[in-house]
């Protein structure tokens, strides 16, 4: 039995903060951001961690991926010059502890549901998975 308080709740009981949708819509509809980093706060809800300016490159974001901590990234990803797609990158490095990996994996559906349709979902377990060329190939 799960009680729904505010927003959408995942099978893990993690909620998605309403601010996530607002910032996502600014990225998707207005192209005000290059990326949004989401984190699970206090093992209870998904919140916005960081917002990247439109001038930030994918390479700059890639360099920020934490080595041992999962994250969700929504990226306005330019896969070819002048062509981009909105991507939900589930960053779950193999080197992360088991509990956070399981928590992020079981909570991703709630974030996906909150953000709605029109987003390409990609799983990355190491830096090779998340390389620009690999993401670009999945966008075409």
PDB file of N, CA, C and O in Angstrom, residues 79-123:
ATOM      1  N   UNK A  79      22.938  16.114 -31.582  1.00  0.00           N
ATOM      2  CA  UNK A  79      23.581  14.907 -32.111  1.00  0.00           C
ATOM      3  C   UNK A  79      24.166  15.108 -33.503  1.00  0.00           C
ATOM      4  O   UNK A  79      25.001  14.325 -33.949  1.00  0.00           O
ATOM      5  N   UNK A  80      23.732  16.141 -34.188  1.00  0.00           N
ATOM      6  CA  UNK A  80      24.306  16.565 -35.462  1.00  0.00           C
ATOM      7  C   UNK A  80      24.241  18.088 -35.463  1.00  0.00           C
ATOM      8  O   UNK A  80      23.391  18.654 -34.782  1.00  0.00           O
ATOM      9  N   UNK A  81      25.095  18.753 -36.215  1.00  0.00           N
ATOM     10  CA  UNK A  81      25.010  20.218 -36.253  1.00  0.00           C
ATOM     11  C   UNK A  81      23.597  20.674 -36.624  1.00  0.00           C
ATOM     12  O   UNK A  81      23.046  20.249 -37.638  1.00  0.00           O
ATOM     13  N   UNK A  82      22.995  21.469 -35.751  1.00  0.00           N
ATOM     14  CA  UNK A  82      21.668  21.999 -35.992  1.00  0.00           C
ATOM     15  C   UNK A  82      20.516  21.058 -35.684  1.00  0.00           C
ATOM     16  O   UNK A  82      19.356  21.409 -35.878  1.00  0.00           O
ATOM     17  N   UNK A  83      20.811  19.851 -35.219  1.00  0.00           N
ATOM     18  CA  UNK A  83      19.756  18.878 -34.890  1.00  0.00           C
ATOM     19  C   UNK A  83      19.949  18.402 -33.454  1.00  0.00           C
ATOM     20  O   UNK A  83      21.038  17.979 -33.084  1.00  0.00           O
ATOM     21  N   UNK A  84      18.870  18.468 -32.678  1.00  0.00           N
ATOM     22  CA  UNK A  84      18.978  18.027 -31.289  1.00  0.00           C
ATOM     23  C   UNK A  84      17.734  17.270 -30.867  1.00  0.00           C
ATOM     24  O   UNK A  84      16.679  17.378 -31.500  1.00  0.00           O
ATOM     25  N   UNK A  85      17.883  16.500 -29.799  1.00  0.00           N
ATOM     26  CA  UNK A  85      16.788  15.763 -29.179  1.00  0.00           C
ATOM     27  C   UNK A  85      16.899  15.943 -27.681  1.00  0.00           C
ATOM     28  O   UNK A  85      17.996  16.091 -27.141  1.00  0.00           O
ATOM     29  N   UNK A  86      15.760  15.889 -27.021  1.00  0.00           N
ATOM     30  CA  UNK A  86      15.762  15.907 -25.564  1.00  0.00           C
ATOM     31  C   UNK A  86      15.949  14.463 -25.099  1.00  0.00           C
ATOM     32  O   UNK A  86      15.200  13.568 -25.495  1.00  0.00           O
ATOM     33  N   UNK A  87      16.992  14.261 -24.291  1.00  0.00           N
ATOM     34  CA  UNK A  87      17.389  12.932 -23.844  1.00  0.00           C
ATOM     35  C   UNK A  87      17.323  12.860 -22.320  1.00  0.00           C
ATOM     36  O   UNK A  87      17.778  13.786 -21.642  1.00  0.00           O
ATOM     37  N   UNK A  88      16.751  11.766 -21.816  1.00  0.00           N
ATOM     38  CA  UNK A  88      16.841  11.456 -20.389  1.00  0.00           C
ATOM     39  C   UNK A  88      17.947  10.426 -20.247  1.00  0.00           C
ATOM     40  O   UNK A  88      17.795   9.287 -20.682  1.00  0.00           O
ATOM     41  N   UNK A  89      19.069  10.852 -19.701  1.00  0.00           N
ATOM     42  CA  UNK A  89      20.213   9.963 -19.503  1.00  0.00           C
ATOM     43  C   UNK A  89      20.204   9.486 -18.057  1.00  0.00           C
ATOM     44  O   UNK A  89      20.309  10.294 -17.125  1.00  0.00           O
ATOM     45  N   UNK A  90      20.036   8.186 -17.890  1.00  0.00           N
ATOM     46  CA  UNK A  90      20.097   7.589 -16.557  1.00  0.00           C
ATOM     47  C   UNK A  90      21.541   7.166 -16.325  1.00  0.00           C
ATOM     48  O   UNK A  90      22.006   6.163 -16.851  1.00  0.00           O
ATOM     49  N   UNK A  91      22.273   7.975 -15.572  1.00  0.00           N
ATOM     50  CA  UNK A  91      23.692   7.730 -15.279  1.00  0.00           C
ATOM     51  C   UNK A  91      23.757   6.879 -14.017  1.00  0.00           C
ATOM     52  O   UNK A  91      23.457   7.340 -12.914  1.00  0.00           O
ATOM     53  N   UNK A  92      24.113   5.602 -14.176  1.00  0.00           N
ATOM     54  CA  UNK A  92      24.205   4.672 -13.055  1.00  0.00           C
ATOM     55  C   UNK A  92      25.519   3.912 -13.189  1.00  0.00           C
ATOM     56  O   UNK A  92      25.549   2.791 -13.693  1.00  0.00           O
ATOM     57  N   UNK A  93      26.623   4.540 -12.746  1.00  0.00           N
ATOM     58  CA  UNK A  93      27.921   3.888 -12.936  1.00  0.00           C
ATOM     59  C   UNK A  93      28.014   2.552 -12.203  1.00  0.00           C
ATOM     60  O   UNK A  93      27.486   2.401 -11.096  1.00  0.00           O
ATOM     61  N   UNK A  94      28.658   1.598 -12.867  1.00  0.00           N
ATOM     62  CA  UNK A  94      28.855   0.283 -12.262  1.00  0.00           C
ATOM     63  C   UNK A  94      29.570   0.370 -10.925  1.00  0.00           C
ATOM     64  O   UNK A  94      29.394  -0.489 -10.064  1.00  0.00           O
ATOM     65  N   UNK A  95      30.382   1.418 -10.739  1.00  0.00           N
ATOM     66  CA  UNK A  95      31.160   1.585  -9.513  1.00  0.00           C
ATOM     67  C   UNK A  95      30.342   2.141  -8.342  1.00  0.00           C
ATOM     68  O   UNK A  95      30.848   2.243  -7.230  1.00  0.00           O
ATOM     69  N   UNK A  96      29.073   2.472  -8.572  1.00  0.00           N
ATOM     70  CA  UNK A  96      28.214   2.978  -7.497  1.00  0.00           C
ATOM     71  C   UNK A  96      27.886   1.859  -6.516  1.00  0.00           C
ATOM     72  O   UNK A  96      27.796   0.688  -6.903  1.00  0.00           O
ATOM     73  N   UNK A  97      27.636   2.216  -5.254  1.00  0.00           N
ATOM     74  CA  UNK A  97      27.163   1.204  -4.301  1.00  0.00           C
ATOM     75  C   UNK A  97      25.818   0.637  -4.761  1.00  0.00           C
ATOM     76  O   UNK A  97      25.052   1.304  -5.467  1.00  0.00           O
ATOM     77  N   UNK A  98      25.515  -0.590  -4.347  1.00  0.00           N
ATOM     78  CA  UNK A  98      24.324  -1.297  -4.809  1.00  0.00           C
ATOM     79  C   UNK A  98      23.032  -0.561  -4.445  1.00  0.00           C
ATOM     80  O   UNK A  98      22.142  -0.408  -5.286  1.00  0.00           O
ATOM     81  N   UNK A  99      22.893  -0.071  -3.227  1.00  0.00           N
ATOM     82  CA  UNK A  99      21.636   0.549  -2.799  1.00  0.00           C
ATOM     83  C   UNK A  99      21.258   1.768  -3.648  1.00  0.00           C
ATOM     84  O   UNK A  99      20.125   1.847  -4.133  1.00  0.00           O
ATOM     85  N   UNK A 100      22.181   2.725  -3.861  1.00  0.00           N
ATOM     86  CA  UNK A 100      21.812   3.850  -4.734  1.00  0.00           C
ATOM     87  C   UNK A 100      21.477   3.413  -6.163  1.00  0.00           C
ATOM     88  O   UNK A 100      20.552   3.959  -6.778  1.00  0.00           O
ATOM     89  N   UNK A 101      22.187   2.424  -6.693  1.00  0.00           N
ATOM     90  CA  UNK A 101      21.889   1.947  -8.044  1.00  0.00           C
ATOM     91  C   UNK A 101      20.466   1.415  -8.116  1.00  0.00           C
ATOM     92  O   UNK A 101      19.726   1.713  -9.047  1.00  0.00           O
ATOM     93  N   UNK A 102      20.074   0.633  -7.117  1.00  0.00           N
ATOM     94  CA  UNK A 102      18.727   0.065  -7.096  1.00  0.00           C
ATOM     95  C   UNK A 102      17.679   1.165  -6.929  1.00  0.00           C
ATOM     96  O   UNK A 102      16.633   1.142  -7.577  1.00  0.00           O
ATOM     97  N   UNK A 103      17.960   2.146  -6.075  1.00  0.00           N
ATOM     98  CA  UNK A 103      17.025   3.241  -5.826  1.00  0.00           C
ATOM     99  C   UNK A 103      16.795   4.061  -7.096  1.00  0.00           C
ATOM    100  O   UNK A 103      15.660   4.360  -7.470  1.00  0.00           O
ATOM    101  N   UNK A 104      17.870   4.414  -7.786  1.00  0.00           N
ATOM    102  CA  UNK A 104      17.748   5.196  -9.019  1.00  0.00           C
ATOM    103  C   UNK A 104      17.054   4.388 -10.116  1.00  0.00           C
ATOM    104  O   UNK A 104      16.221   4.910 -10.850  1.00  0.00           O
ATOM    105  N   UNK A 105      17.383   3.123 -10.202  1.00  0.00           N
ATOM    106  CA  UNK A 105      16.778   2.271 -11.219  1.00  0.00           C
ATOM    107  C   UNK A 105      15.270   2.140 -11.000  1.00  0.00           C
ATOM    108  O   UNK A 105      14.485   2.254 -11.946  1.00  0.00           O
ATOM    109  N   UNK A 106      14.855   1.939  -9.760  1.00  0.00           N
ATOM    110  CA  UNK A 106      13.434   1.743  -9.472  1.00  0.00           C
ATOM    111  C   UNK A 106      12.639   3.049  -9.452  1.00  0.00           C
ATOM    112  O   UNK A 106      11.414   3.027  -9.454  1.00  0.00           O
ATOM    113  N   UNK A 107      13.315   4.194  -9.447  1.00  0.00           N
ATOM    114  CA  UNK A 107      12.633   5.490  -9.376  1.00  0.00           C
ATOM    115  C   UNK A 107      12.561   6.205 -10.723  1.00  0.00           C
ATOM    116  O   UNK A 107      11.845   7.189 -10.871  1.00  0.00           O
ATOM    117  N   UNK A 108      13.288   5.716 -11.709  1.00  0.00           N
ATOM    118  CA  UNK A 108      13.353   6.389 -13.012  1.00  0.00           C
ATOM    119  C   UNK A 108      11.986   6.499 -13.684  1.00  0.00           C
ATOM    120  O   UNK A 108      11.673   7.515 -14.301  1.00  0.00           O
ATOM    121  N   UNK A 109      11.151   5.491 -13.533  1.00  0.00           N
ATOM    122  CA  UNK A 109       9.832   5.519 -14.174  1.00  0.00           C
ATOM    123  C   UNK A 109       8.986   6.695 -13.681  1.00  0.00           C
ATOM    124  O   UNK A 109       8.231   7.289 -14.452  1.00  0.00           O
ATOM    125  N   UNK A 110       9.104   7.032 -12.404  1.00  0.00           N
ATOM    126  CA  UNK A 110       8.337   8.152 -11.860  1.00  0.00           C
ATOM    127  C   UNK A 110       8.778   9.467 -12.501  1.00  0.00           C
ATOM    128  O   UNK A 110       7.942  10.306 -12.841  1.00  0.00           O
ATOM    129  N   UNK A 111      10.092   9.645 -12.682  1.00  0.00           N
ATOM    130  CA  UNK A 111      10.589  10.855 -13.339  1.00  0.00           C
ATOM    131  C   UNK A 111      10.124  10.895 -14.786  1.00  0.00           C
ATOM    132  O   UNK A 111       9.632  11.918 -15.266  1.00  0.00           O
ATOM    133  N   UNK A 112      10.237   9.785 -15.454  1.00  0.00           N
ATOM    134  CA  UNK A 112       9.821   9.686 -16.862  1.00  0.00           C
ATOM    135  C   UNK A 112       8.333  10.044 -17.002  1.00  0.00           C
ATOM    136  O   UNK A 112       7.934  10.780 -17.893  1.00  0.00           O
ATOM    137  N   UNK A 113       7.506   9.515 -16.100  1.00  0.00           N
ATOM    138  CA  UNK A 113       6.074   9.782 -16.133  1.00  0.00           C
ATOM    139  C   UNK A 113       5.782  11.260 -15.878  1.00  0.00           C
ATOM    140  O   UNK A 113       4.941  11.858 -16.534  1.00  0.00           O
ATOM    141  N   UNK A 114       6.495  11.855 -14.947  1.00  0.00           N
ATOM    142  CA  UNK A 114       6.289  13.270 -14.612  1.00  0.00           C
ATOM    143  C   UNK A 114       6.642  14.162 -15.801  1.00  0.00           C
ATOM    144  O   UNK A 114       5.957  15.140 -16.072  1.00  0.00           O
ATOM    145  N   UNK A 115       7.720  13.810 -16.515  1.00  0.00           N
ATOM    146  CA  UNK A 115       8.173  14.631 -17.634  1.00  0.00           C
ATOM    147  C   UNK A 115       7.319  14.451 -18.878  1.00  0.00           C
ATOM    148  O   UNK A 115       7.294  15.327 -19.735  1.00  0.00           O
ATOM    149  N   UNK A 116       6.649  13.331 -18.996  1.00  0.00           N
ATOM    150  CA  UNK A 116       5.761  13.099 -20.132  1.00  0.00           C
ATOM    151  C   UNK A 116       6.477  12.514 -21.338  1.00  0.00           C
ATOM    152  O   UNK A 116       7.605  12.035 -21.255  1.00  0.00           O
ATOM    153  N   UNK A 117       5.817  12.588 -22.474  1.00  0.00           N
ATOM    154  CA  UNK A 117       6.337  11.953 -23.691  1.00  0.00           C
ATOM    155  C   UNK A 117       7.298  12.878 -24.434  1.00  0.00           C
ATOM    156  O   UNK A 117       7.470  14.033 -24.073  1.00  0.00           O
ATOM    157  N   UNK A 118       7.878  12.333 -25.493  1.00  0.00           N
ATOM    158  CA  UNK A 118       8.754  13.128 -26.352  1.00  0.00           C
ATOM    159  C   UNK A 118      10.180  13.225 -25.855  1.00  0.00           C
ATOM    160  O   UNK A 118      10.882  14.176 -26.188  1.00  0.00           O
ATOM    161  N   UNK A 119      10.601  12.248 -25.088  1.00  0.00           N
ATOM    162  CA  UNK A 119      11.960  12.257 -24.554  1.00  0.00           C
ATOM    163  C   UNK A 119      12.577  10.884 -24.800  1.00  0.00           C
ATOM    164  O   UNK A 119      11.940   9.863 -24.578  1.00  0.00           O
ATOM    165  N   UNK A 120      13.791  10.872 -25.296  1.00  0.00           N
ATOM    166  CA  UNK A 120      14.510   9.629 -25.551  1.00  0.00           C
ATOM    167  C   UNK A 120      15.243   9.217 -24.285  1.00  0.00           C
ATOM    168  O   UNK A 120      15.983  10.010 -23.706  1.00  0.00           O
ATOM    169  N   UNK A 121      15.033   7.988 -23.842  1.00  0.00           N
ATOM    170  CA  UNK A 121      15.634   7.504 -22.600  1.00  0.00           C
ATOM    171  C   UNK A 121      16.849   6.635 -22.923  1.00  0.00           C
ATOM    172  O   UNK A 121      16.762   5.703 -23.723  1.00  0.00           O
ATOM    173  N   UNK A 122      17.988   6.955 -22.292  1.00  0.00           N
ATOM    174  CA  UNK A 122      19.227   6.210 -22.511  1.00  0.00           C
ATOM    175  C   UNK A 122      19.842   5.856 -21.163  1.00  0.00           C
ATOM    176  O   UNK A 122      19.940   6.703 -20.280  1.00  0.00           O
ATOM    177  N   UNK A 123      20.263   4.610 -21.025  1.00  0.00           N
ATOM    178  CA  UNK A 123      20.933   4.133 -19.813  1.00  0.00           C
ATOM    179  C   UNK A 123      22.440   4.157 -20.057  1.00  0.00           C
ATOM    180  O   UNK A 123      22.910   3.693 -21.091  1.00  0.00           O
TER     181      UNK A 123
END
